[in-house]
C-alpha angles and dihedrals in degrees: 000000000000107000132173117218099217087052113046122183090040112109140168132172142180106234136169120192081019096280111111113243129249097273118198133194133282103224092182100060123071131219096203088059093056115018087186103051135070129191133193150147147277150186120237120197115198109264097001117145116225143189133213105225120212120205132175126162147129133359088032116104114218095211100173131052099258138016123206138199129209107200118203126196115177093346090307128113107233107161141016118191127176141197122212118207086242086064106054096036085058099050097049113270093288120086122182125178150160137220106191101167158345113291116224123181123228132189118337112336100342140105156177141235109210105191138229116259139175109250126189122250111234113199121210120206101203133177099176110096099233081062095052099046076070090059098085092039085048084053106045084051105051088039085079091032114108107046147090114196122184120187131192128214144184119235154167143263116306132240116193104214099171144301121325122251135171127198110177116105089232118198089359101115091044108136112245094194125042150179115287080220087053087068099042109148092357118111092199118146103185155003131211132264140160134269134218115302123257124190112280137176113245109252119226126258130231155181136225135128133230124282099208103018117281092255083073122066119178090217135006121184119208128200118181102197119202140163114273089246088060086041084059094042095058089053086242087127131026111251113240106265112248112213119240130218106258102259105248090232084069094049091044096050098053093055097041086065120078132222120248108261116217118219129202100230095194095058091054115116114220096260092060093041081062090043091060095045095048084051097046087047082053097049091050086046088055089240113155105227133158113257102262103243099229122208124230116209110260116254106205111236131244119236110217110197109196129161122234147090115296092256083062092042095051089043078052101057088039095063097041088053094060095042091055091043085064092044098054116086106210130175133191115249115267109209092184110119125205 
């Protein structure tokens, strides 16, 4: 979850399934600048509802009688939930909540919550003249596309004055397809629009005003959700490594290489003995000439009968394998020459 250093105790989150979503760091945005704002990232999946999650708890100190939350989707306000002293005193010092969504009556008392969701973003790539008078709306409107800002206020007492209604059709006329131009240098997926409606209960609604004006938040909380391949593509997460086919050069260059051969020096003849030194003599001149294959004397092998079934018989040469690795004396061959 989204915290503020200065303000500990204050969280929000993006979630979906109610479960807040990986957040990453926003390299470009600068705390020092702004003590009282956070941004980060997240990742958008195509169609997925989501939920803005409100926490406050222990250590804060609610020093005002209420606190309240704007909440912006795409550059428009949406909800704006508060929390009076008398609440969270009541429920214990620690308040969690979730706003998952735009309520819209219906017929007599009722309503609907019709929920946030992650839409994709289509590009057009039109010629015609009706399609690129489109072109500076389409702009204007993806220019607040991306991001979910919460901010946090301190307020006055409130005053209920009825149920809540709204009656703005909010995110409805949202493009969902826009100019190519439009994106230019943006590396933005998807907007936000609204699912299918499900039966809700009406919020109250209520009145305060501001504390410390409404130009100044203590505290406001960004998410700039994009897909995982933009997310990629502004180096935010490492893309997944691929594997590669093993080039053949390096194949080619392990086998070509042989492996050192060990000779038993005392079971050289004499002959042999003068065949090493000539070619030794031959290496320090520069002269290419092919290695000498140089015979060992045979050691006549010894024939082991044992009855028994093949597994005991391959546990068997094992054994015997290790136990004459250990018997053998070998030495490296030694080419300097008195």
């Amino acid at each position: 979850m989204a915290v503020i250093d200065q303000l500990p105790g204050l969280e929000v989150a993006v979630c979906v399934d109610q479960q807040p979503l990986h957040e990453y760091a926003d390299d470009e945005f600068h705390a020092s600048a702004q003590l009282n704002m956070v941004s980060t990232y997240v990742e958008a999946e195509t169609m997925k509802e989501f939920s803005v999650k409100l926490v406050v708890k222990e250590p804060y100190t609610l020093d005002c009688p209420t606190l309240g939350f704007q909440i912006f989707v795409d550059g428009v306000k949406v909800r704006e939930p508060v929390l009076m002293q008398t609440t969270f005193e009541s429920c214990g010092r620690n308040w969690e909540t979730f706003w998952d969504g735009v309520k819209y009556p219906t017929e007599g008392q009722n309503c609907i919550l019709r929920p946030f969701r992650f839409s994709k973003i289509d590009t057009l790539l039109a010629t015609d003249d009706e399609q690129l008078d489109t072109l500076r709306s389409d702009t204007m409107v993806v220019g607040y596309v991306g991001e979910i800002i919460v901010k946090v206020s301190r307020r006055t007492e409130v005053k209920v004055v009825g149920l809540k209604i709204v009656q703005e059709n909010l995110l409805e006329h949202r493009p969902s397809n826009v100019h190519e131009k439009a994106l230019k240098g943006q590396a933005k997926s998807h907007s936000i629009s609204l699912g299918d409606g499900r039966p809700s209960a009406f919020s109250r609604k209520v009145e305060t005003d501001f504390v410390d004006g409404e130009d100044n938040p203590i505290a406001t909380f960004r998410f700039k959700y994009r897909s995982k391949e933009a997310l990629e593509a502004l180096l935010i997460i490492r893309k997944s490594p691929e594997s590669e086919p093993e080039p053949e050069q390096a194949k080619l260059s392990r086998t070509a290489t042989p492996e050192p051969v060990n000779i038993d020096v005392a079971s050289l003849t004499p002959d042999a003995r003068h065949q090493l030194e000539e070619f030794y003599q031959q290496l320090q001149s520069g002269t290419a000439i092919p290695r000498p294959e140089i015979k060992q004397e045979a050691k006549t092998p010894v024939k082991r009968e044992r009855e028994g079934d093949e597994a005991d018989e391959a546990e068997e040469t094992i054994r015997c394998r290790k136990k004459g690795k250990n018997l053998t004396a070998r030495a490296l061959v030694d080419l300097t020459l008195n």
